[in-house]
Tab-separated table of N, CA and C in Angstrom:
chain	number	residue	atom	x	y	z
A	805	MET	N	-10.321	24.603	-42.004
A	805	MET	CA	-10.406	23.286	-42.278
A	805	MET	C	-9.268	22.540	-41.975
A	806	THR	N	-9.610	21.232	-41.503
A	806	THR	CA	-8.256	20.363	-41.082
A	806	THR	C	-8.260	19.021	-42.212
A	807	GLU	N	-7.097	18.625	-42.172
A	807	GLU	CA	-6.858	17.554	-43.106
A	807	GLU	C	-7.279	16.185	-42.280
A	808	ARG	N	-8.111	15.190	-42.830
A	808	ARG	CA	-8.383	14.064	-42.087
A	808	ARG	C	-7.397	12.997	-42.442
A	809	ARG	N	-7.486	11.881	-41.792
A	809	ARG	CA	-6.504	10.877	-42.093
A	809	ARG	C	-6.464	10.139	-43.445
A	810	ASP	N	-7.724	10.318	-43.827
A	810	ASP	CA	-7.954	9.649	-45.300
A	810	ASP	C	-7.639	10.614	-46.440
A	811	GLY	N	-7.049	11.879	-45.999
A	811	GLY	CA	-6.520	12.793	-47.107
A	811	GLY	C	-7.527	13.861	-47.371
A	812	SER	N	-8.759	13.630	-47.132
A	812	SER	CA	-9.839	14.571	-47.457
A	812	SER	C	-9.810	15.734	-46.559
A	813	HIS	N	-10.354	16.965	-46.953
A	813	HIS	CA	-10.369	18.120	-46.099
A	813	HIS	C	-11.862	18.246	-45.677
A	814	GLY	N	-11.945	18.682	-44.547
A	814	GLY	CA	-13.375	18.940	-44.059
A	814	GLY	C	-13.299	19.606	-42.645
A	815	HIS	N	-14.428	19.972	-42.191
A	815	HIS	CA	-14.615	20.517	-40.822
A	815	HIS	C	-14.544	19.519	-39.876
A	816	GLU	N	-14.258	19.953	-38.557
A	816	GLU	CA	-14.090	19.079	-37.478
A	816	GLU	C	-15.556	18.467	-37.001
A	817	HIS	N	-16.636	19.001	-37.185
A	817	HIS	CA	-17.971	18.620	-36.703
A	817	HIS	C	-18.838	18.359	-37.849
A	818	ASP	N	-18.401	17.678	-39.049
A	818	ASP	CA	-19.532	17.459	-40.029
A	818	ASP	C	-19.800	15.879	-40.067
A	819	GLY	N	-20.606	15.572	-38.836
A	819	GLY	CA	-21.288	14.346	-38.820
A	819	GLY	C	-20.492	13.197	-38.123
A	820	GLU	N	-19.384	13.581	-37.576
A	820	GLU	CA	-18.624	12.543	-36.767
A	820	GLU	C	-19.352	12.224	-35.467
A	821	GLY	N	-19.847	13.269	-34.830
A	821	GLY	CA	-20.573	12.846	-33.524
A	821	GLY	C	-21.822	12.039	-33.929
A	822	ASP	N	-22.544	12.257	-34.909
A	822	ASP	CA	-23.666	11.379	-35.305
A	822	ASP	C	-23.239	10.006	-35.566
A	823	ARG	N	-22.074	10.002	-36.385
A	823	ARG	CA	-21.581	8.536	-36.714
A	823	ARG	C	-21.329	7.789	-35.627
A	824	GLU	N	-20.691	8.340	-34.528
A	824	GLU	CA	-20.316	7.633	-33.344
A	824	GLU	C	-21.539	7.181	-32.531
A	825	HIS	N	-22.444	8.070	-32.474
A	825	HIS	CA	-23.721	7.684	-31.841
A	825	HIS	C	-24.337	6.527	-32.522
A	826	GLU	N	-24.336	6.545	-33.698
A	826	GLU	CA	-25.047	5.392	-34.550
A	826	GLU	C	-24.366	4.014	-34.378
A	827	ASP	N	-23.028	4.238	-34.274
A	827	ASP	CA	-22.045	3.165	-34.023
A	827	ASP	C	-22.401	2.482	-32.713
A	828	GLN	N	-22.458	3.259	-31.644
A	828	GLN	CA	-22.710	2.969	-30.359
A	828	GLN	C	-24.103	2.262	-30.227
A	829	ALA	N	-25.065	2.759	-30.930
A	829	ALA	CA	-26.339	2.197	-30.886
A	829	ALA	C	-26.497	0.826	-31.556
A	830	GLU	N	-25.632	0.624	-32.523
A	830	GLU	CA	-25.614	-0.622	-33.311
A	830	GLU	C	-24.861	-1.687	-32.429
A	831	ILE	N	-23.902	-1.046	-31.797
A	831	ILE	CA	-23.064	-2.121	-30.793
A	831	ILE	C	-24.234	-2.522	-29.790
A	832	ASP	N	-25.009	-1.576	-29.097
A	832	ASP	CA	-25.883	-1.993	-28.028
A	832	ASP	C	-26.864	-2.824	-28.400
A	833	ARG	N	-27.354	-2.856	-29.773
A	833	ARG	CA	-28.512	-3.659	-30.414
A	833	ARG	C	-27.797	-5.047	-30.603
A	834	GLN	N	-26.533	-5.048	-31.039
A	834	GLN	CA	-26.059	-6.378	-31.434
A	834	GLN	C	-25.841	-7.120	-29.893
A	835	TRP	N	-25.418	-6.434	-28.868
A	835	TRP	CA	-25.190	-6.943	-27.601
A	835	TRP	C	-26.431	-7.505	-27.022
A	836	GLN	N	-27.486	-6.670	-27.224
A	836	GLN	CA	-28.791	-7.280	-26.695
A	836	GLN	C	-29.213	-8.426	-27.328
A	837	GLN	N	-28.938	-8.686	-28.650
A	837	GLN	CA	-29.341	-9.867	-29.502
A	837	GLN	C	-28.524	-11.108	-28.832
A	838	ILE	N	-27.165	-10.679	-28.523
A	838	ILE	CA	-26.434	-11.871	-28.060
A	838	ILE	C	-26.811	-12.334	-26.643
A	839	VAL	N	-27.295	-11.377	-25.758
A	839	VAL	CA	-27.773	-11.554	-24.478
A	839	VAL	C	-29.018	-12.460	-24.483
A	840	GLU	N	-29.963	-12.031	-25.348
A	840	GLU	CA	-31.267	-12.808	-25.443
A	840	GLU	C	-31.133	-14.104	-26.151
A	841	GLY	N	-30.069	-14.290	-26.975
A	841	GLY	CA	-29.683	-15.690	-27.424
A	841	GLY	C	-29.366	-16.754	-26.391
A	842	PHE	N	-28.989	-16.368	-25.292
A	842	PHE	CA	-28.279	-17.215	-24.307
A	842	PHE	C	-29.608	-18.069	-23.595
A	843	GLY	N	-30.662	-17.225	-23.274
A	843	GLY	CA	-31.623	-18.003	-22.599
A	843	GLY	C	-31.446	-18.315	-21.274
A	844	PRO	N	-32.331	-19.188	-20.621
A	844	PRO	CA	-32.025	-19.449	-19.100
A	844	PRO	C	-30.690	-20.361	-19.085
A	845	ILE	N	-29.875	-20.033	-18.057
A	845	ILE	CA	-28.651	-20.890	-17.886
A	845	ILE	C	-28.853	-21.835	-16.816
A	846	GLU	N	-28.733	-23.024	-17.031
A	846	GLU	CA	-29.018	-24.163	-16.244
A	846	GLU	C	-27.661	-24.949	-15.916
A	847	PRO	N	-27.491	-25.406	-14.717
A	847	PRO	CA	-26.120	-26.086	-14.343
A	847	PRO	C	-26.108	-27.337	-15.198
A	848	SER	N	-24.937	-27.682	-15.647
A	848	SER	CA	-24.793	-28.990	-16.385
A	848	SER	C	-24.071	-29.985	-15.473
A	849	GLY	N	-24.059	-31.216	-15.903
A	849	GLY	CA	-23.436	-32.117	-15.141
A	849	GLY	C	-24.373	-32.832	-14.213
A	850	PRO	N	-23.811	-33.848	-13.358
A	850	PRO	CA	-24.716	-34.633	-12.486
A	850	PRO	C	-25.450	-33.681	-11.452
A	851	ALA	N	-26.543	-34.075	-10.960
A	851	ALA	CA	-27.270	-33.326	-10.041
A	851	ALA	C	-26.589	-33.380	-8.697
A	852	LEU	N	-26.594	-32.456	-7.923
A	852	LEU	CA	-25.939	-32.537	-6.542
A	852	LEU	C	-26.871	-33.175	-5.669
A	853	GLU	N	-26.378	-34.148	-4.878
A	853	GLU	CA	-27.208	-34.812	-3.963
A	853	GLU	C	-27.013	-34.198	-2.617
A	854	PRO	N	-27.945	-34.306	-1.782
A	854	PRO	CA	-27.777	-33.671	-0.318
A	854	PRO	C	-26.801	-34.437	0.305
A	855	PRO	N	-26.031	-33.699	1.365
A	855	PRO	CA	-24.996	-34.547	2.204
A	855	PRO	C	-25.586	-35.601	3.005
A	856	THR	N	-24.841	-36.789	3.031
A	856	THR	CA	-25.367	-37.797	3.989
A	856	THR	C	-24.087	-38.006	5.088
A	857	ALA	N	-24.397	-39.233	5.897
A	857	ALA	CA	-23.530	-39.496	6.799
A	857	ALA	C	-22.158	-39.871	6.361
A	858	GLU	N	-22.328	-40.725	5.093
A	858	GLU	CA	-21.074	-41.236	4.526
A	858	GLU	C	-20.313	-40.084	3.700
A	859	ARG	N	-20.974	-39.085	3.134
A	859	ARG	CA	-20.405	-38.023	2.415
A	859	ARG	C	-20.935	-36.686	3.114
A	860	PRO	N	-20.255	-36.324	4.109
A	860	PRO	CA	-20.612	-35.007	4.571
A	860	PRO	C	-20.445	-33.714	3.762
A	861	ASP	N	-21.121	-32.751	4.161
A	861	ASP	CA	-21.106	-31.460	3.441
A	861	ASP	C	-19.655	-30.881	3.579
A	862	LEU	N	-19.082	-30.139	2.661
A	862	LEU	CA	-17.711	-29.551	2.841
A	862	LEU	C	-17.876	-28.446	3.879
A	863	ALA	N	-18.882	-27.768	4.048
A	863	ALA	CA	-19.030	-26.663	4.970
A	863	ALA	C	-18.952	-27.251	6.392
A	864	SER	N	-19.554	-28.489	6.700
A	864	SER	CA	-19.519	-28.967	7.943
A	864	SER	C	-18.115	-29.760	8.289
A	865	TYR	N	-17.457	-30.108	7.282
A	865	TYR	CA	-16.084	-30.713	7.314
A	865	TYR	C	-15.162	-29.623	7.778
A	866	PHE	N	-15.238	-28.394	7.079
A	866	PHE	CA	-14.341	-27.373	7.602
A	866	PHE	C	-14.658	-26.788	8.854
A	867	ALA	N	-15.941	-26.896	9.245
A	867	ALA	CA	-16.293	-26.372	10.495
A	867	ALA	C	-15.891	-27.303	11.691
A	868	GLU	N	-15.607	-28.615	11.345
A	868	GLU	CA	-15.298	-29.443	12.465
A	868	GLU	C	-13.682	-29.614	12.479
A	869	THR	N	-12.989	-29.374	11.353
A	869	THR	CA	-11.574	-29.490	11.298
A	869	THR	C	-11.085	-28.298	11.749
A	870	PRO	N	-10.144	-28.293	12.638
A	870	PRO	CA	-9.476	-27.113	13.102
A	870	PRO	C	-8.602	-26.486	12.021
A	871	ALA	N	-8.716	-25.274	12.017
A	871	ALA	CA	-7.913	-24.357	10.876
A	871	ALA	C	-6.569	-24.269	11.541
A	872	TRP	N	-5.595	-24.420	10.549
A	872	TRP	CA	-4.156	-24.000	10.912
A	872	TRP	C	-3.414	-23.289	9.831
A	873	GLY	N	-2.658	-22.378	9.967
A	873	GLY	CA	-2.030	-21.622	9.036
A	873	GLY	C	-0.964	-20.678	9.585
A	874	PRO	N	-0.288	-19.891	8.864
A	874	PRO	CA	0.797	-18.968	9.349
A	874	PRO	C	0.261	-18.023	10.326
A	875	ARG	N	-1.237	-17.608	10.266
A	875	ARG	CA	-1.572	-16.817	11.398
A	875	ARG	C	-2.033	-17.370	12.675
A	876	ASP	N	-1.990	-18.973	12.599
A	876	ASP	CA	-2.225	-19.557	13.758
A	876	ASP	C	-1.050	-19.873	14.706
A	877	TYR	N	-0.080	-19.583	14.155
A	877	TYR	CA	1.286	-19.678	15.008
A	877	TYR	C	1.462	-18.757	16.200
A	878	THR	N	1.754	-19.342	17.292
A	878	THR	CA	1.897	-18.581	18.495
A	878	THR	C	3.332	-18.506	18.983
A	879	VAL	N	3.795	-17.382	19.440
A	879	VAL	CA	5.250	-17.534	20.062
A	879	VAL	C	5.190	-17.731	21.458
A	880	ASP	N	6.246	-18.564	21.832
A	880	ASP	CA	6.389	-18.892	23.385
A	880	ASP	C	6.786	-17.611	24.036
A	881	ASP	N	6.218	-17.250	25.227
A	881	ASP	CA	6.409	-16.104	25.839
A	881	ASP	C	7.486	-16.257	26.874
A	882	GLU	N	8.202	-17.448	26.744
A	882	GLU	CA	9.215	-17.566	27.665
A	882	GLU	C	10.364	-16.663	27.496
A	883	ASP	N	10.728	-15.854	28.620
A	883	ASP	CA	11.890	-14.888	28.374
A	883	ASP	C	13.227	-15.551	28.787
A	884	GLU	N	14.070	-15.432	27.774
A	884	GLU	CA	15.458	-16.147	27.971
A	884	GLU	C	16.439	-15.128	28.551
A	885	GLY	N	15.959	-14.099	29.150
A	885	GLY	CA	16.838	-13.169	29.851
A	885	GLY	C	17.204	-12.085	28.730
A	886	ASP	N	17.734	-11.045	29.202
A	886	ASP	CA	18.194	-9.897	28.309
A	886	ASP	C	19.447	-10.151	27.614
A	887	PHE	N	19.436	-9.836	26.369
A	887	PHE	CA	20.535	-10.051	25.584
A	887	PHE	C	21.651	-9.006	25.863
A	888	VAL	N	22.797	-9.441	26.066
A	888	VAL	CA	24.052	-8.489	26.289
A	888	VAL	C	24.889	-8.861	25.219
A	889	PRO	N	25.142	-7.843	24.208
A	889	PRO	CA	26.144	-8.328	22.989
A	889	PRO	C	27.484	-8.295	23.605
A	890	PRO	N	28.407	-9.040	22.917
A	890	PRO	CA	29.734	-9.118	23.417
A	890	PRO	C	30.394	-7.861	23.192
A	891	ASP	N	31.568	-7.660	24.038
A	891	ASP	CA	32.290	-6.309	23.703
A	891	ASP	C	33.041	-6.379	22.190
A	892	PRO	N	33.027	-5.444	21.565
A	892	PRO	CA	33.385	-5.183	20.238
A	892	PRO	C	35.064	-5.309	20.356
A	893	PRO	N	35.750	-5.713	19.419
A	893	PRO	CA	37.266	-5.712	19.417
A	893	PRO	C	37.661	-4.438	19.292
A	894	ALA	N	38.964	-4.129	19.826
A	894	ALA	CA	39.579	-2.792	19.802
A	894	ALA	C	39.930	-2.433	18.475
A	895	LEU	N	39.855	-1.318	18.062
A	895	LEU	CA	40.109	-0.744	16.726
A	895	LEU	C	41.421	-0.864	16.326
A	896	ALA	N	42.412	-0.619	17.234
A	896	ALA	CA	43.957	-0.782	16.860
A	896	ALA	C	44.567	-2.094	17.127
A	897	THR	N	43.886	-3.145	16.591
A	897	THR	CA	44.456	-4.479	16.830
A	897	THR	C	45.220	-4.972	15.567
A	898	GLY	N	45.166	-4.263	14.674
A	898	GLY	CA	45.985	-4.612	13.300
A	898	GLY	C	47.448	-4.472	13.350
A	899	ARG	N	48.076	-4.982	12.452
A	899	ARG	CA	49.545	-4.872	12.363
A	899	ARG	C	49.950	-3.363	12.140
A	900	PRO	N	50.887	-2.841	12.723
A	900	PRO	CA	51.223	-1.309	12.408
A	900	PRO	C	51.507	-0.981	11.143
A	901	ALA	N	52.241	-1.892	10.473
A	901	ALA	CA	52.678	-1.484	8.914
A	901	ALA	C	51.503	-1.569	8.222
A	902	MET	N	50.482	-2.455	8.337
A	902	MET	CA	49.309	-2.548	7.527
A	902	MET	C	48.488	-1.357	7.823
A	903	VAL	N	48.325	-0.977	9.086
A	903	VAL	CA	47.530	0.335	9.426
A	903	VAL	C	48.090	1.597	8.811
A	904	LEU	N	49.458	1.763	8.804
A	904	LEU	CA	49.962	2.800	8.116
A	904	LEU	C	49.923	2.948	6.544
A	905	SER	N	49.855	1.655	6.179
A	905	SER	CA	49.770	1.643	4.598
A	905	SER	C	48.402	2.038	4.172
A	906	VAL	N	47.265	1.526	4.947
A	906	VAL	CA	45.910	2.062	4.743
A	906	VAL	C	45.649	3.434	4.946
A	907	VAL	N	46.294	3.990	5.988
A	907	VAL	CA	46.141	5.455	6.168
A	907	VAL	C	46.955	6.171	5.176
A	908	GLY	N	48.014	5.765	4.642
A	908	GLY	CA	48.819	6.538	3.499
A	908	GLY	C	47.987	6.409	2.367
A	909	LEU	N	47.404	5.268	1.942
A	909	LEU	CA	46.579	5.032	0.776
A	909	LEU	C	45.287	5.887	0.707
A	910	ILE	N	44.533	5.955	1.931
A	910	ILE	CA	43.305	6.629	1.832
A	910	ILE	C	43.559	8.207	2.297
A	911	GLY	N	44.380	8.337	3.166
A	911	GLY	CA	44.608	9.748	3.792
A	911	GLY	C	45.335	10.600	2.808
A	912	GLY	N	46.132	10.142	1.990
A	912	GLY	CA	47.031	10.998	1.048
A	912	GLY	C	45.982	11.771	0.063
A	913	PRO	N	45.164	11.019	-0.710
A	913	PRO	CA	44.243	11.612	-1.561
A	913	PRO	C	43.361	12.415	-0.867
A	914	ALA	N	42.755	12.030	0.312
A	914	ALA	CA	41.820	12.843	1.121
A	914	ALA	C	42.294	14.166	1.494
A	915	ALA	N	43.697	14.245	1.848
A	915	ALA	CA	44.293	15.468	2.369
A	915	ALA	C	44.498	16.346	1.070
A	916	LEU	N	44.929	15.821	-0.024
A	916	LEU	CA	45.035	16.540	-1.259
A	916	LEU	C	43.825	17.101	-1.557
A	917	LEU	N	42.607	16.457	-1.378
A	917	LEU	CA	41.381	17.090	-1.856
A	917	LEU	C	40.968	18.129	-1.041
A	918	LEU	N	41.094	17.741	0.267
A	918	LEU	CA	40.720	18.923	1.167
A	918	LEU	C	41.608	20.137	1.035
A	919	ALA	N	43.027	19.950	0.855
A	919	ALA	CA	43.823	20.962	0.565
A	919	ALA	C	43.471	21.875	-0.656
A	920	ALA	N	43.137	21.094	-1.587
A	920	ALA	CA	42.583	21.887	-3.001
A	920	ALA	C	41.323	22.667	-2.807
A	921	LEU	N	40.594	22.206	-1.781
A	921	LEU	CA	39.349	23.018	-1.420
A	921	LEU	C	39.603	24.066	-0.615
A	922	PHE	N	40.237	24.027	0.450
A	922	PHE	CA	40.350	25.037	1.389
A	922	PHE	C	41.786	25.822	1.626
A	923	TRP	N	42.750	25.313	0.793
A	923	TRP	CA	44.182	25.983	0.994
A	923	TRP	C	44.566	25.962	-0.405
A	924	PRO	N	44.244	27.004	-1.116
A	924	PRO	CA	44.746	27.178	-2.475
A	924	PRO	C	46.282	27.532	-2.643
A	925	GLY	N	46.820	28.212	-1.945
A	925	GLY	CA	48.194	28.244	-1.941
A	925	GLY	C	48.989	27.258	-1.205
A	926	ILE	N	48.743	26.093	-1.330
A	926	ILE	CA	49.548	24.984	-0.679
A	926	ILE	C	50.846	24.829	-1.234
A	927	PRO	N	51.866	24.903	-0.210
A	927	PRO	CA	53.274	24.674	-0.736
A	927	PRO	C	53.407	23.370	-1.473
A	928	GLY	N	54.328	23.339	-2.460
A	928	GLY	CA	54.659	22.072	-3.190
A	928	GLY	C	55.189	21.006	-2.448
A	929	VAL	N	56.037	21.250	-1.360
A	929	VAL	CA	56.445	20.348	-0.409
A	929	VAL	C	55.448	19.273	0.114
A	930	ILE	N	54.366	20.142	0.528
A	930	ILE	CA	53.333	19.279	1.142
A	930	ILE	C	52.545	18.362	0.190
A	931	VAL	N	52.460	18.975	-1.044
A	931	VAL	CA	51.838	18.110	-1.996
A	931	VAL	C	52.548	16.959	-2.351
A	932	THR	N	53.993	17.127	-2.430
A	932	THR	CA	54.865	16.022	-2.537
A	932	THR	C	54.833	15.008	-1.530
A	933	VAL	N	54.715	15.474	-0.209
A	933	VAL	CA	54.753	14.476	0.846
A	933	VAL	C	53.474	13.704	0.734
A	934	LEU	N	52.416	14.335	0.413
A	934	LEU	CA	50.985	13.733	0.449
A	934	LEU	C	51.007	12.544	-0.841
A	935	ILE	N	51.527	12.877	-1.875
A	935	ILE	CA	51.632	12.098	-2.918
A	935	ILE	C	52.531	10.838	-2.502
A	936	ALA	N	53.669	11.125	-1.892
A	936	ALA	CA	54.707	9.991	-1.493
A	936	ALA	C	53.859	9.147	-0.407
A	937	ALA	N	53.058	9.580	0.418
A	937	ALA	CA	52.292	8.817	1.373
A	937	ALA	C	51.317	7.862	0.780
A	938	PHE	N	50.737	8.364	-0.477
A	938	PHE	CA	49.738	7.562	-1.159
A	938	PHE	C	50.497	6.415	-1.687
A	939	VAL	N	51.750	6.806	-2.502
A	939	VAL	CA	52.376	5.814	-3.123
A	939	VAL	C	53.058	4.697	-2.234
A	940	ALA	N	53.531	5.233	-0.897
A	940	ALA	CA	54.143	4.305	0.042
A	940	ALA	C	52.990	3.484	0.607
A	941	GLY	N	51.748	3.876	0.729
A	941	GLY	CA	50.640	3.040	1.307
A	941	GLY	C	50.236	2.009	0.232
A	942	ALA	N	50.266	2.410	-1.011
A	942	ALA	CA	49.897	1.370	-2.041
A	942	ALA	C	51.050	0.307	-2.089
A	943	VAL	N	52.379	0.726	-2.097
A	943	VAL	CA	53.363	-0.200	-2.188
A	943	VAL	C	53.454	-1.217	-0.929
A	944	GLY	N	53.156	-0.574	0.283
A	944	GLY	CA	53.002	-1.363	1.495
A	944	GLY	C	51.919	-2.359	1.354
A	945	LEU	N	50.630	-1.916	0.916
A	945	LEU	CA	49.758	-2.914	0.920
A	945	LEU	C	49.901	-4.019	-0.086
A	946	PHE	N	50.594	-3.758	-1.285
A	946	PHE	CA	50.947	-4.878	-2.290
A	946	PHE	C	51.877	-5.687	-1.790
A	947	LEU	N	52.991	-5.095	-1.001
A	947	LEU	CA	54.004	-6.193	-0.499
A	947	LEU	C	53.329	-7.044	0.643
A	948	SER	N	52.286	-6.577	1.100
A	948	SER	CA	51.611	-7.413	2.323
A	948	SER	C	50.850	-8.603	1.739
A	949	LEU	N	50.695	-8.585	0.420
A	949	LEU	CA	49.840	-9.751	-0.137
A	949	LEU	C	50.437	-11.094	0.155
A	950	PRO	N	49.742	-12.227	0.184
A	950	PRO	CA	50.338	-13.386	0.448
A	950	PRO	C	51.173	-13.869	-0.725
A	951	ARG	N	52.065	-14.746	-0.464
A	951	ARG	CA	53.088	-14.968	-1.439
A	951	ARG	C	52.813	-16.571	-1.571
A	952	ASP	N	53.476	-17.353	-2.597
A	952	ASP	CA	53.362	-18.622	-2.635
A	952	ASP	C	53.885	-19.541	-1.400
A	953	GLN	N	55.114	-18.926	-0.879
A	953	GLN	CA	55.582	-19.572	0.225
A	953	GLN	C	54.667	-19.616	1.463
A	954	ASP	N	53.883	-18.393	1.407
A	954	ASP	CA	52.889	-18.361	2.682
A	954	ASP	C	51.863	-19.507	2.463
A	955	ARG	N	51.445	-19.854	1.435
A	955	ARG	CA	50.283	-20.624	1.110
A	955	ARG	C	50.793	-22.271	1.083
A	956	ARG	N	52.038	-22.539	1.155
A	956	ARG	CA	52.604	-24.033	1.118
A	956	ARG	C	52.345	-24.344	2.475
A	957	ASP	N	51.135	-24.577	3.057
A	957	ASP	CA	50.854	-25.154	4.282
A	957	ASP	C	50.175	-26.389	4.152
A	958	PRO	N	50.365	-27.463	5.025
A	958	PRO	CA	49.650	-28.762	4.753
A	958	PRO	C	48.153	-28.606	4.716
A	959	TRP	N	47.664	-27.667	5.503
A	959	TRP	CA	46.238	-27.537	5.601
A	959	TRP	C	45.615	-26.545	4.480
A	960	ASN	N	46.465	-25.973	3.748
A	960	ASN	CA	46.132	-24.893	2.701
A	960	ASN	C	46.440	-25.313	1.411
A	961	ASP	N	45.779	-26.476	0.830
A	961	ASP	CA	46.362	-27.162	-0.333
A	961	ASP	C	45.436	-26.651	-1.535
A	962	ASP	N	46.182	-26.387	-2.667
A	962	ASP	CA	45.408	-25.984	-3.804
A	962	ASP	C	44.901	-26.984	-4.693
A	963	GLY	N	45.108	-28.256	-4.186
A	963	GLY	CA	44.579	-29.434	-4.976
A	963	GLY	C	45.744	-29.974	-6.051
A	964	ALA	N	45.301	-30.634	-6.881
A	964	ALA	CA	46.060	-31.132	-7.903
A	964	ALA	C	46.808	-30.095	-8.846
A	965	GLN	N	48.044	-30.163	-9.122
A	965	GLN	CA	48.661	-29.121	-9.998
A	965	GLN	C	49.295	-30.045	-11.082
A	966	VAL	N	49.198	-29.384	-12.258
A	966	VAL	CA	49.816	-30.116	-13.547
A	966	VAL	C	51.065	-29.556	-13.743
């Protein structure tokens, strides 16, 4: 025996299927009454008149009017020649101090990570050098930030200052 939601005990199949069948039959009977109550459906409102010369039919209007839309767009087939991209700038065009700072900032931790993975017995001197390269790169980039003197340009005005 299983416990029902209402708290009573009973078997799974003691009339539930019959009750569902009776409920469905009642629903079908009520639906049929609703449908029969509608009767014939007739259009409401003014009667439609046949199209005249003054008031043409919409179908004839759209048949005579050319259609246009996004699919009616055509691309001109004029060839403007082959596109040749400009040559890219050289990779080593930065200031040497800035390039060394970036290499130290990124290369130091990357080399420490690779050394930890592939060289477990790395000497302490090399670890110290890699850490110093990281710190030197960070300090170099920090010192290359613009200062107030660099921004005191007649074309680079910050606006009104209080």
